[in-house]
Coordinates of C-alpha atoms in Angstrom, one line a residue:
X1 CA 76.9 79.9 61.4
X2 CA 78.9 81.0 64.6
X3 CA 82.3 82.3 63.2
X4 CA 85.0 81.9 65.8
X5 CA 85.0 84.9 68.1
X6 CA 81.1 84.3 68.5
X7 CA 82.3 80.6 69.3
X8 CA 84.7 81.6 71.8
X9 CA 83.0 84.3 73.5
X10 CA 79.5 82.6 73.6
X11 CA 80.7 79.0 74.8
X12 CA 82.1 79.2 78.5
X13 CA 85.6 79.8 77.6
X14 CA 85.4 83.3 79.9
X15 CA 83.0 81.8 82.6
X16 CA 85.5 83.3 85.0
X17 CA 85.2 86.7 83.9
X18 CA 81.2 87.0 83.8
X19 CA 81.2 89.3 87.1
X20 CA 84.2 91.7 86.0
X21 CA 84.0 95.2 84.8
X22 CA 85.6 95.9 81.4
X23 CA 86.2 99.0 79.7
X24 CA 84.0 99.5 76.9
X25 CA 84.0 102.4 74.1
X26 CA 81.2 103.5 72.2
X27 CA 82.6 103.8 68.6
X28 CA 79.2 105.1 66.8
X29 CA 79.9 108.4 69.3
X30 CA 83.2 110.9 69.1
X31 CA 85.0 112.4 72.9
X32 CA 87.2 115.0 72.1
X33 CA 89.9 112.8 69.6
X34 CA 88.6 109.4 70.9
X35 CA 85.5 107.3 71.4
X36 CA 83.4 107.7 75.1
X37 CA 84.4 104.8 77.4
X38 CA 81.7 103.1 79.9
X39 CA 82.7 100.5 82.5
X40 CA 80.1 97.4 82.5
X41 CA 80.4 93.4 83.4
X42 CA 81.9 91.4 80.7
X43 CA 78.3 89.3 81.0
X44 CA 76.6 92.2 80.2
X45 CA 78.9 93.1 77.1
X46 CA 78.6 89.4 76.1
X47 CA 74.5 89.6 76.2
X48 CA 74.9 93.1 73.7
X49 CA 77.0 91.8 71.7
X50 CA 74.7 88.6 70.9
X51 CA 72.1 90.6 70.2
X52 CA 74.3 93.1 68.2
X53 CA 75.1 90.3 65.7
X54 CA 71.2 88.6 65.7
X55 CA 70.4 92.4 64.8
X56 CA 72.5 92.5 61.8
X57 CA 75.7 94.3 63.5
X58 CA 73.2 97.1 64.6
X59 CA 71.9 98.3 68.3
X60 CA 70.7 101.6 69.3
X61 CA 73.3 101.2 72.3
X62 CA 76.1 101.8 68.9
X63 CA 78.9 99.5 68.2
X64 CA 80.7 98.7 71.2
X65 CA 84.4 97.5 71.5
X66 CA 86.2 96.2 74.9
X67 CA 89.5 98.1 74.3
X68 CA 92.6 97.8 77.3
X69 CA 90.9 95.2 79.4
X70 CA 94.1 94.3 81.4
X71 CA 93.1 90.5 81.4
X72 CA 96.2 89.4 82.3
X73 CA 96.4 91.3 85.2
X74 CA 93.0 90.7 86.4
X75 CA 93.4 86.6 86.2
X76 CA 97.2 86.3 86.9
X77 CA 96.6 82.3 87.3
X78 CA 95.0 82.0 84.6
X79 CA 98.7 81.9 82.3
X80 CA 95.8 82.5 79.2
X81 CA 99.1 83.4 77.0
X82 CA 102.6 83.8 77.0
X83 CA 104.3 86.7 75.2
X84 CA 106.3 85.9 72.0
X85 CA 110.4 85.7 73.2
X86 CA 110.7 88.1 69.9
X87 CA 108.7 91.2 72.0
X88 CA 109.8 89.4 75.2
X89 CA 112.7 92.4 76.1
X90 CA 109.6 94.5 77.5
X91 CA 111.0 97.5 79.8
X92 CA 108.0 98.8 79.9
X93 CA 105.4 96.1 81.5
X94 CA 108.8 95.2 83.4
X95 CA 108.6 98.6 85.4
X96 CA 104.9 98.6 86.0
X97 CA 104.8 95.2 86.9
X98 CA 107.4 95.9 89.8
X99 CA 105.8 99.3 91.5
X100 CA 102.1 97.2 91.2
X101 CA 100.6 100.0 89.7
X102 CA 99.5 99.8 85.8
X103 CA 100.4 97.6 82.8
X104 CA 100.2 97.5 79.0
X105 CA 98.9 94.5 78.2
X106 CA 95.4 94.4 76.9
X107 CA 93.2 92.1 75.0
X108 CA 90.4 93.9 72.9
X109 CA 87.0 92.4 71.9
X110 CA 84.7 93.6 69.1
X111 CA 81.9 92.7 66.5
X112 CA 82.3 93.6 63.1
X113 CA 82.3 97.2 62.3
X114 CA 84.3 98.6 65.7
X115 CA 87.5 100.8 65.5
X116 CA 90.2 102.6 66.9
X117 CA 90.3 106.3 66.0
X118 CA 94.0 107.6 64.6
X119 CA 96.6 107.7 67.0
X120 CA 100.1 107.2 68.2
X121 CA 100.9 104.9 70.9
X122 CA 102.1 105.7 74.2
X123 CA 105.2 107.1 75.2
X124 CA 105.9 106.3 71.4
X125 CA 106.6 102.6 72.4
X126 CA 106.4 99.7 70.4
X127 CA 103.0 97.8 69.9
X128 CA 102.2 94.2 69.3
X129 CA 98.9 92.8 68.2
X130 CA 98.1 89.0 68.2
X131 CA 94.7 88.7 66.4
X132 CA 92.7 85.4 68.1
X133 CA 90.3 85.6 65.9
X134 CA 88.7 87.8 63.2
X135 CA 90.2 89.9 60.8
X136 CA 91.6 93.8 61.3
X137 CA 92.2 96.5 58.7
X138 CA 95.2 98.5 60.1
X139 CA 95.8 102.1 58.2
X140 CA 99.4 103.6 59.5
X141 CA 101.5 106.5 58.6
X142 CA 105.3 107.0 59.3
X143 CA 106.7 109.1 61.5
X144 CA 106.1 112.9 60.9
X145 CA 103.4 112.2 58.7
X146 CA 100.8 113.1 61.2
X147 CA 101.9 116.2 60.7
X148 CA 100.0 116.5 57.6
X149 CA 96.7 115.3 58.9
X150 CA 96.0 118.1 61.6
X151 CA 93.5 120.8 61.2
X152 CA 94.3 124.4 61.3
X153 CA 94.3 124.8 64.9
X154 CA 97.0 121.8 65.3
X155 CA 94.8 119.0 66.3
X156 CA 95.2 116.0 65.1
X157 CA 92.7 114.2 62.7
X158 CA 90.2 111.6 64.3
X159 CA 89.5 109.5 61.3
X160 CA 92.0 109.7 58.8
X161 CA 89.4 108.7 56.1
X162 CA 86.4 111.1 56.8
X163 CA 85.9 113.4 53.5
X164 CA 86.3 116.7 55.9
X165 CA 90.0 116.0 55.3
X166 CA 89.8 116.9 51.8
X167 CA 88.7 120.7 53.1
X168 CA 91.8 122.6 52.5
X169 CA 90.4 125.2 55.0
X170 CA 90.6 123.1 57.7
X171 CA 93.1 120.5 56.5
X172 CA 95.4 122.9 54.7
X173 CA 98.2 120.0 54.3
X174 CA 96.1 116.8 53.8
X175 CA 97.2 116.9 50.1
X176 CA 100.7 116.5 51.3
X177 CA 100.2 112.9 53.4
X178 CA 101.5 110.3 52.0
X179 CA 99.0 107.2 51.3
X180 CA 98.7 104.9 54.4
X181 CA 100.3 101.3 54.7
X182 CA 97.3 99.5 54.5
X183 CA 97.5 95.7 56.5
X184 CA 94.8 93.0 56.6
X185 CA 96.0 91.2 59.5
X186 CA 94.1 87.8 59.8
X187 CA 93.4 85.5 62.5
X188 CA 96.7 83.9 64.0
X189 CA 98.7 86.4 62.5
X190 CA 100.6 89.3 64.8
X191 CA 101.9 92.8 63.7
X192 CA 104.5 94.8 64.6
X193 CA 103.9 98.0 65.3
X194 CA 107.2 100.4 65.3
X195 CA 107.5 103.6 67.3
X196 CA 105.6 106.7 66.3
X197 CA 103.7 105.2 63.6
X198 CA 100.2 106.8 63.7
X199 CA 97.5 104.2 62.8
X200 CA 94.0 104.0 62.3
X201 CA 92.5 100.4 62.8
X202 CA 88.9 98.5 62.2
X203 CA 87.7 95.2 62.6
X204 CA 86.1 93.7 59.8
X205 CA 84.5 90.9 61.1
X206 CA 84.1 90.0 64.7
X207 CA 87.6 89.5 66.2
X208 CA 89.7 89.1 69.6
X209 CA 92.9 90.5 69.8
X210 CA 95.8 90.7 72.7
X211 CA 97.8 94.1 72.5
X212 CA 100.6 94.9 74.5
X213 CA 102.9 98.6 74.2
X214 CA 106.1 97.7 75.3
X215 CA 109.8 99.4 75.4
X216 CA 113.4 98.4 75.5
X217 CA 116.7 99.5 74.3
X218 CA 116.4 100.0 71.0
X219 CA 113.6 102.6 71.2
X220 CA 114.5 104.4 74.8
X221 CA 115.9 107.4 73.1
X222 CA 112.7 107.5 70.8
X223 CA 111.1 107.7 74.3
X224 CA 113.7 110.1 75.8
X225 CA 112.9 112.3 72.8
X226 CA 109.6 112.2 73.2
X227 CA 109.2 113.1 76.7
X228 CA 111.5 116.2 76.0
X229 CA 109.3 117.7 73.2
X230 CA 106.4 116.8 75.5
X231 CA 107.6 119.2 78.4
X232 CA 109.0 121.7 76.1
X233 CA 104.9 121.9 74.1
X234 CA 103.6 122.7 78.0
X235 CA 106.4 125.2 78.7
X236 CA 105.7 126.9 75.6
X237 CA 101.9 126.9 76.5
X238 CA 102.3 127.6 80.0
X239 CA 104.5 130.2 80.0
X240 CA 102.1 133.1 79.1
X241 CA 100.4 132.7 82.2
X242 CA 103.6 131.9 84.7
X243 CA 103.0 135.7 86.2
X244 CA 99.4 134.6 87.8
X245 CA 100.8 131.6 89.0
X246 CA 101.7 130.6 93.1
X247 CA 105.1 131.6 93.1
X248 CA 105.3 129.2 96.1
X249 CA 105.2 126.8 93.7
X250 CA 108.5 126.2 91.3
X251 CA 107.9 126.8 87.8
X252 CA 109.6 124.0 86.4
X253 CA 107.3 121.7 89.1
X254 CA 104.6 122.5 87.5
X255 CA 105.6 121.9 84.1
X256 CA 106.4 118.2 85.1
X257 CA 103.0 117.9 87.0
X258 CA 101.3 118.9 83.9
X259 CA 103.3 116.8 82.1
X260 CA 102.4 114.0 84.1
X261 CA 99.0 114.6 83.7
X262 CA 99.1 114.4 79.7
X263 CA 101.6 111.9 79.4
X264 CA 101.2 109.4 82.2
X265 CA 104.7 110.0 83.0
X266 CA 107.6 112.8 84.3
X267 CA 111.3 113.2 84.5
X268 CA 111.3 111.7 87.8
X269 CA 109.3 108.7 87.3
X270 CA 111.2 108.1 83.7
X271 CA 114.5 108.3 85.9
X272 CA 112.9 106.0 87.9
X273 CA 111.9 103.3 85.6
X274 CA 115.4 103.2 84.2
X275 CA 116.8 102.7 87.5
X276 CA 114.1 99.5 87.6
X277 CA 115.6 98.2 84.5
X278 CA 119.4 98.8 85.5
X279 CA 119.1 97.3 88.6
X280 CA 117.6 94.0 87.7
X281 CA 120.2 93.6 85.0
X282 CA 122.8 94.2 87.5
X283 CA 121.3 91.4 89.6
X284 CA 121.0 88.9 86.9
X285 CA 124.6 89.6 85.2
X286 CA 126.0 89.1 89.0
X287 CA 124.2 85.9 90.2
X288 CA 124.6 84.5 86.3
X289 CA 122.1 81.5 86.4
X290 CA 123.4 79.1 84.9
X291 CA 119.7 77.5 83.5
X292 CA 116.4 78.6 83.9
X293 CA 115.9 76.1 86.9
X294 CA 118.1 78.2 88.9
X295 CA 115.9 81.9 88.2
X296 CA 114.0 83.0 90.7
X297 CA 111.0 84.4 89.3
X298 CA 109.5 85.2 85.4
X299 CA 111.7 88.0 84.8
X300 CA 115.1 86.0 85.5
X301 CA 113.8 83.8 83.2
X302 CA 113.0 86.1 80.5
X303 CA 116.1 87.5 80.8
X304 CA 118.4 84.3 81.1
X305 CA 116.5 83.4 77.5
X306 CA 117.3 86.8 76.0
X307 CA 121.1 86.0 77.4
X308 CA 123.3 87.9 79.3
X309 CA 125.0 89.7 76.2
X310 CA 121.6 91.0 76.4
X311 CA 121.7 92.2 79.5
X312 CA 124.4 94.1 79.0
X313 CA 123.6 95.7 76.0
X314 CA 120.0 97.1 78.3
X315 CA 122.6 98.6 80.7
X316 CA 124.7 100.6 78.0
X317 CA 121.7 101.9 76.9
X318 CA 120.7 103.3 80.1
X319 CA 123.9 104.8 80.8
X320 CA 123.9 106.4 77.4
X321 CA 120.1 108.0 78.2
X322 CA 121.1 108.8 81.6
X323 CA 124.4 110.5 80.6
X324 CA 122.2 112.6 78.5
X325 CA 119.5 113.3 80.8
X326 CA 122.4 114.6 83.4
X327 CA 122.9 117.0 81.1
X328 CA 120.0 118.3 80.1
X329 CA 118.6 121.6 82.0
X330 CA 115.4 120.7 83.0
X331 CA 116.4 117.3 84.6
X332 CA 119.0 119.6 86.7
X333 CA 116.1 121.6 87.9
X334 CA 113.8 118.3 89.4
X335 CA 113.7 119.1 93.4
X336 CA 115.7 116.1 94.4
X337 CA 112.8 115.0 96.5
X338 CA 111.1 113.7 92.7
X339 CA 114.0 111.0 93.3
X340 CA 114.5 108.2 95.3
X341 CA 118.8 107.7 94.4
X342 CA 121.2 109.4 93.1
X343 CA 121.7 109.4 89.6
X344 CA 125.7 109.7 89.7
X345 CA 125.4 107.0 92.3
X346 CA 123.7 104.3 89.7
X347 CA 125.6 105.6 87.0
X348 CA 129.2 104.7 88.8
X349 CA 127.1 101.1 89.7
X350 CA 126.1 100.7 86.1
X351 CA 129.8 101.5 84.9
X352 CA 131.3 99.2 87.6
X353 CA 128.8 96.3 86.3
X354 CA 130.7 93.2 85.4
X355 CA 130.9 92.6 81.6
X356 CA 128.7 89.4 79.8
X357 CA 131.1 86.9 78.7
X358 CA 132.3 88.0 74.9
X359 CA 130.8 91.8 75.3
X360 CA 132.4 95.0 76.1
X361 CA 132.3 96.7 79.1
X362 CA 129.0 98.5 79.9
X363 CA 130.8 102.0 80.1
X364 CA 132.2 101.5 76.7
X365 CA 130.9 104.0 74.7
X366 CA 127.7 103.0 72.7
X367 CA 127.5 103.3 69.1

């Protein structure tokens, strides 16, 4: 008997999407700390996956998962779902969505048996996952706990439950973890996933899932933190060799490219998604819609439901990371061509911003 992912995905639900490359991992094979990615049509993962299941969730192609498909993004008309107004204050699909560059919404699809390897999520955001259909087994770990489950050269462990972790030669601190929070999330059913949990996740029977990473005010400095111990692990690896380096070249550029290239992000383009989010607040406190009719576009509506007291609490939070990042050494070093404003500039704006009815001024101090 069809169970319901095998209902949605075989019926024509997706008709749309038969043509359209998808990202698929192979996770019977290991890629450095992750599982080997392919790019195929979604027909063609559709076809495998029949027969994976009609061969008793077995194929000598491995068990594939779709994992980050931007469906959303792909088929904007298509409205397939709306995100819950509780994960609504998103920062971080906010910024992406206005350069047209990237996004973090995904959905994932996979038979029984298919898994995501242990990990953190980017930029140490926030992570929500709505499960369609199917049933996942999440494993996760609070923060600094992954420090326990690295090998002796510092890397970090790809499956959190393989017996090589009970080597004390090459996990010398495994003993010191802490058991995992283990989850059964079932079908209809969406977790929460706070920033810098590590987690480990599996898919016990075929299941659908949407995903999104997202950021906002409460975990920007987690973010801010982040980036700084990011840039200050490639200084401290880069260094060694700064003497055969192009001395045309500054230093403290190349730390941020290589950051960049790690991350997905610099100090420069962080500065610059902050000034994304400050500025549209700005606009919505000063035109002040008085119902959703009157917004513009999506994001005037998202924010006119979260309320302008709302608002207002985004731009003290942006001042209070910005205030810190003008102070902190290697932000003073950025050439000033890495930004498009002037920091000072926005920071006077945000400061000057008019105050939501009943909250304090933006410039008073956060707490």
């Amino acid at each position: 008997v069809p169970n319901p992912a095998q209902k949605t995905l075989f019926s024509s639900s997706f008709y749309y999407a038969d043509e359209t490359p998808v990202p698929v991992a192979n996770c019977s094979a290991k890629e450095y700390n992750s599982n080997p990615k392919q790019i195929m049509p979604f027909k063609e993962f559709i076809q495998y996956w029949r027969e994976y299941i009609q061969n008793g969730h077995s194929s000598p192609k491995g068990c594939l998962y779709v994992k980050d498909w931007h469906m959303q993004r792909n088929f904007p008309k298509h409205n397939t779902y709306k995100t819950p107004i509780y994960f609504s204050s998103d920062w971080l699909n906010e910024y992406w969505d206005t350069i047209e560059v990237d996004d973090y919404r995904f959905v994932y699809m996979g038979p029984k048996g298919s898994w995501t390897p242990f990990h953190a999520d980017v930029f140490r955001s926030y992570s929500w996952s709505a499960n369609i259909c199917g049933r996942k087994k999440w494993l996760l770990y609070p923060p600094g706990q992954e420090e326990f489950l690295r090998d002796c050269h510092g890397n970090l462990a790809y499956d959190v439950t393989a017996p090589v972790l009970q080597d004390k030669g090459l996990y010398p601190q495994f003993e010191e973890a802490c058991q995992p929070l283990e989850i059964i999330q079932e079908a209809g059913e969406i977790i929460f996933v706070p920033s810098g949990w590590h987690h480990q996740v599996y898919n016990l029977e075929d299941t659908i899932s949407i995903n999104h990473n997202w950021l906002n005010g409460c975990n920007l400095d987690i973010m801010w933190q982040f980036l700084q111990e990011e840039l200050s692990s490639v200084q401290r690896e880069i260094e060694e060799w700064h003497d055969t380096m192009d001395t045309c070249i500054s230093i403290h550029h190349r730390f941020q490219v290589i950051m960049k290239s790690c991350t997905g992000i610099d100090y420069g383009a962080f500065a610059s998604f902050l000034k994304t989010v400050a500025s549209n607040r700005m606009s919505f406190l000063n035109s002040c819609p008085r119902n959703a009719d009157n917004c513009q576009d999506l994001l005037d509506k998202s924010l006119f439901a979260l309320g302008p007291q709302h608002a207002a609490f985004d731009l003290q939070r942006v001042l209070h990371i910005f205030e810190s990042m003008l102070s902190n050494e290697d932000f003073k070093r950025l050439d000033p061509s890495a930004l498009s404003f002037k920091p000072e500039e926005l920071l006077q704006e945000i400061r000057e911003a008019p105050p939501a009815e009943g909250s304090a001024p933006v410039s008073a101090p956060y707490s």
